Protein backbone atom coordinates (compact mmCIF):
# COMPACT_ATOMS: atom_id res chain seq x y z
CA MET A 1 -2.23 -5.92 -4.46
CA ALA A 2 -3.14 -2.83 -6.43
CA ASP A 3 -3.10 -3.04 -10.19
CA PRO A 4 0.10 -1.33 -11.38
CA GLU A 5 -1.56 -0.50 -14.70
CA ARG A 6 -4.46 1.45 -13.21
CA THR A 7 -4.62 5.20 -13.48
CA THR A 8 -3.79 7.14 -10.38
CA GLU A 9 -6.79 9.25 -9.65
CA ARG A 10 -7.42 11.14 -6.45
CA ARG A 11 -9.47 9.08 -4.06
CA MET A 12 -11.65 10.11 -1.16
CA ARG A 13 -9.72 10.11 2.05
CA PRO A 14 -10.83 7.19 4.21
CA ALA A 15 -11.14 7.27 7.97
CA PRO A 16 -7.72 7.57 9.59
CA LEU A 17 -6.16 4.46 11.02
CA LEU A 18 -5.45 4.79 14.70
CA PHE A 19 -2.55 2.85 16.10
CA GLU A 20 -3.40 0.53 18.90
CA PRO A 21 -1.51 0.46 22.20
CA SER A 22 0.97 -2.40 22.45
CA GLU A 23 -1.13 -4.16 25.12
CA ALA A 24 -4.12 -4.26 22.77
CA ALA A 25 -2.02 -5.42 19.83
CA SER A 26 -0.77 -8.39 21.87
CA ASP A 27 -4.37 -9.60 22.40
CA PRO A 28 -5.35 -11.57 19.26
CA GLU A 29 -9.06 -10.95 19.95
CA HIS A 30 -8.57 -7.16 19.98
CA PHE A 31 -8.86 -5.34 16.69
CA PHE A 32 -9.32 -1.58 16.72
CA ASP A 33 -11.86 -1.97 19.53
CA LEU A 34 -14.38 -3.62 17.17
CA GLU A 35 -14.91 -6.52 19.55
CA SER A 36 -16.34 -4.18 22.19
CA MET A 37 -18.95 -2.59 19.91
CA GLU A 38 -22.44 -3.83 20.67
CA ASP A 39 -24.59 -1.98 18.14
CA PRO A 40 -24.32 -3.83 14.80
CA ARG A 41 -24.95 -0.57 12.90
CA ASP A 42 -21.97 1.06 14.58
CA LEU A 43 -19.90 -2.09 14.09
CA LEU A 44 -20.71 -2.20 10.38
CA ALA A 45 -19.94 1.50 9.95
CA ARG A 46 -16.57 1.32 11.76
CA ALA A 47 -15.56 -1.97 10.12
CA THR A 48 -16.38 -0.44 6.73
CA GLU A 49 -14.28 2.63 7.54
CA LEU A 50 -11.37 0.41 8.51
CA THR A 51 -11.75 -1.70 5.36
CA LEU A 52 -11.60 1.40 3.17
CA ALA A 53 -8.67 2.80 5.13
CA PHE A 54 -6.68 -0.44 4.81
CA ARG A 55 -7.40 -0.65 1.08
CA ALA A 56 -6.29 2.94 0.57
CA ALA A 57 -3.16 2.31 2.66
CA ALA A 58 -2.36 -0.82 0.63
CA ASP A 59 -2.81 1.07 -2.65
CA ARG A 60 -0.60 3.90 -1.45
CA ALA A 61 2.08 1.51 -0.21
CA THR A 62 2.00 -0.27 -3.58
CA GLU A 63 2.59 3.04 -5.33
CA TYR A 64 5.60 3.68 -3.10
CA GLN A 65 6.88 0.17 -3.88
CA ALA A 66 6.60 0.94 -7.59
CA VAL A 67 8.42 4.26 -7.26
CA ALA A 68 11.20 2.60 -5.26
CA ALA A 69 11.46 -0.20 -7.83
CA ALA A 70 11.73 2.34 -10.65
CA GLN A 71 14.40 4.26 -8.78
CA LEU A 72 16.39 1.11 -8.00
CA ALA A 73 16.26 0.07 -11.67
CA ASP A 74 17.33 3.49 -12.96
CA PRO A 75 20.28 2.94 -15.34
CA ARG A 76 21.83 6.22 -14.15
CA ARG A 77 22.45 4.67 -10.72
CA PHE A 78 25.85 3.08 -10.30
CA ASP A 79 24.24 0.58 -7.91
CA ARG A 80 21.14 -0.13 -9.97
CA LEU A 81 19.41 -3.46 -9.58
CA THR A 82 18.04 -5.79 -12.20
CA PRO A 83 14.31 -6.61 -12.23
CA ALA A 84 15.22 -10.08 -10.93
CA ASP A 85 17.09 -8.55 -7.97
CA ILE A 86 14.22 -6.16 -7.23
CA GLY A 87 11.74 -9.02 -7.48
CA GLU A 88 13.78 -11.11 -5.08
CA ARG A 89 13.92 -8.29 -2.52
CA ALA A 90 10.19 -7.62 -2.74
CA GLY A 91 9.00 -11.21 -3.05
CA TRP A 92 7.81 -10.73 -6.64
CA THR A 93 8.43 -12.62 -9.84
CA GLU A 94 10.78 -10.96 -12.30
CA ASP A 95 7.86 -10.27 -14.67
CA TYR A 96 5.87 -8.58 -11.91
CA ALA A 97 8.95 -6.54 -10.95
CA LYS A 98 9.17 -5.31 -14.55
CA LYS A 99 5.52 -4.22 -14.40
CA MET A 100 6.08 -2.46 -11.10
CA ILE A 101 9.15 -0.70 -12.46
CA ALA A 102 7.11 0.54 -15.43
CA PHE A 103 4.29 1.61 -13.08
CA GLY A 104 6.83 3.47 -10.96
CA HIS A 105 8.19 5.26 -14.03
CA ASP A 106 4.63 6.36 -14.88
CA LEU A 107 4.10 7.63 -11.34
CA LEU A 108 7.40 9.53 -11.38
CA LYS A 109 6.44 11.19 -14.67
CA GLU A 110 3.21 12.45 -13.07
CA THR A 111 5.03 14.04 -10.14
CA PRO A 112 5.39 17.80 -10.62
C-alpha cells in the first residue's frame, strides 16, 4: 500500500489500463493478452507498462481512501465515524486508520 506520509508529487502517466472482455477475464491463463506475446522484448515492455500502471492506480486509490477516511472522520459531520469504525470498514488497524485520516487531511489541504 502507498505510504500515507509520502509527499504527493506529480508522477509520469503510465500506460493506460485496458479492460478485458468478460470472456478473457474468466480464463485464468489470460492476462491483458501477455500470454500470447512471443517476442520477449515486447513482453517485457508491455509487462513493465502494466506494472507501472497498476502501481500508479494503487497509489491513486490509496489517496482516495485517505480522503474518504478524512471526510468520514470530520467532526463537523453528524454521522462521523471513529478511526476504529473507519479501520473496520477498510480492513485496517485503528492506528493505520488514524494515519490515513491524517494523510487525507493533508491531501485535502493541498486541493485548490
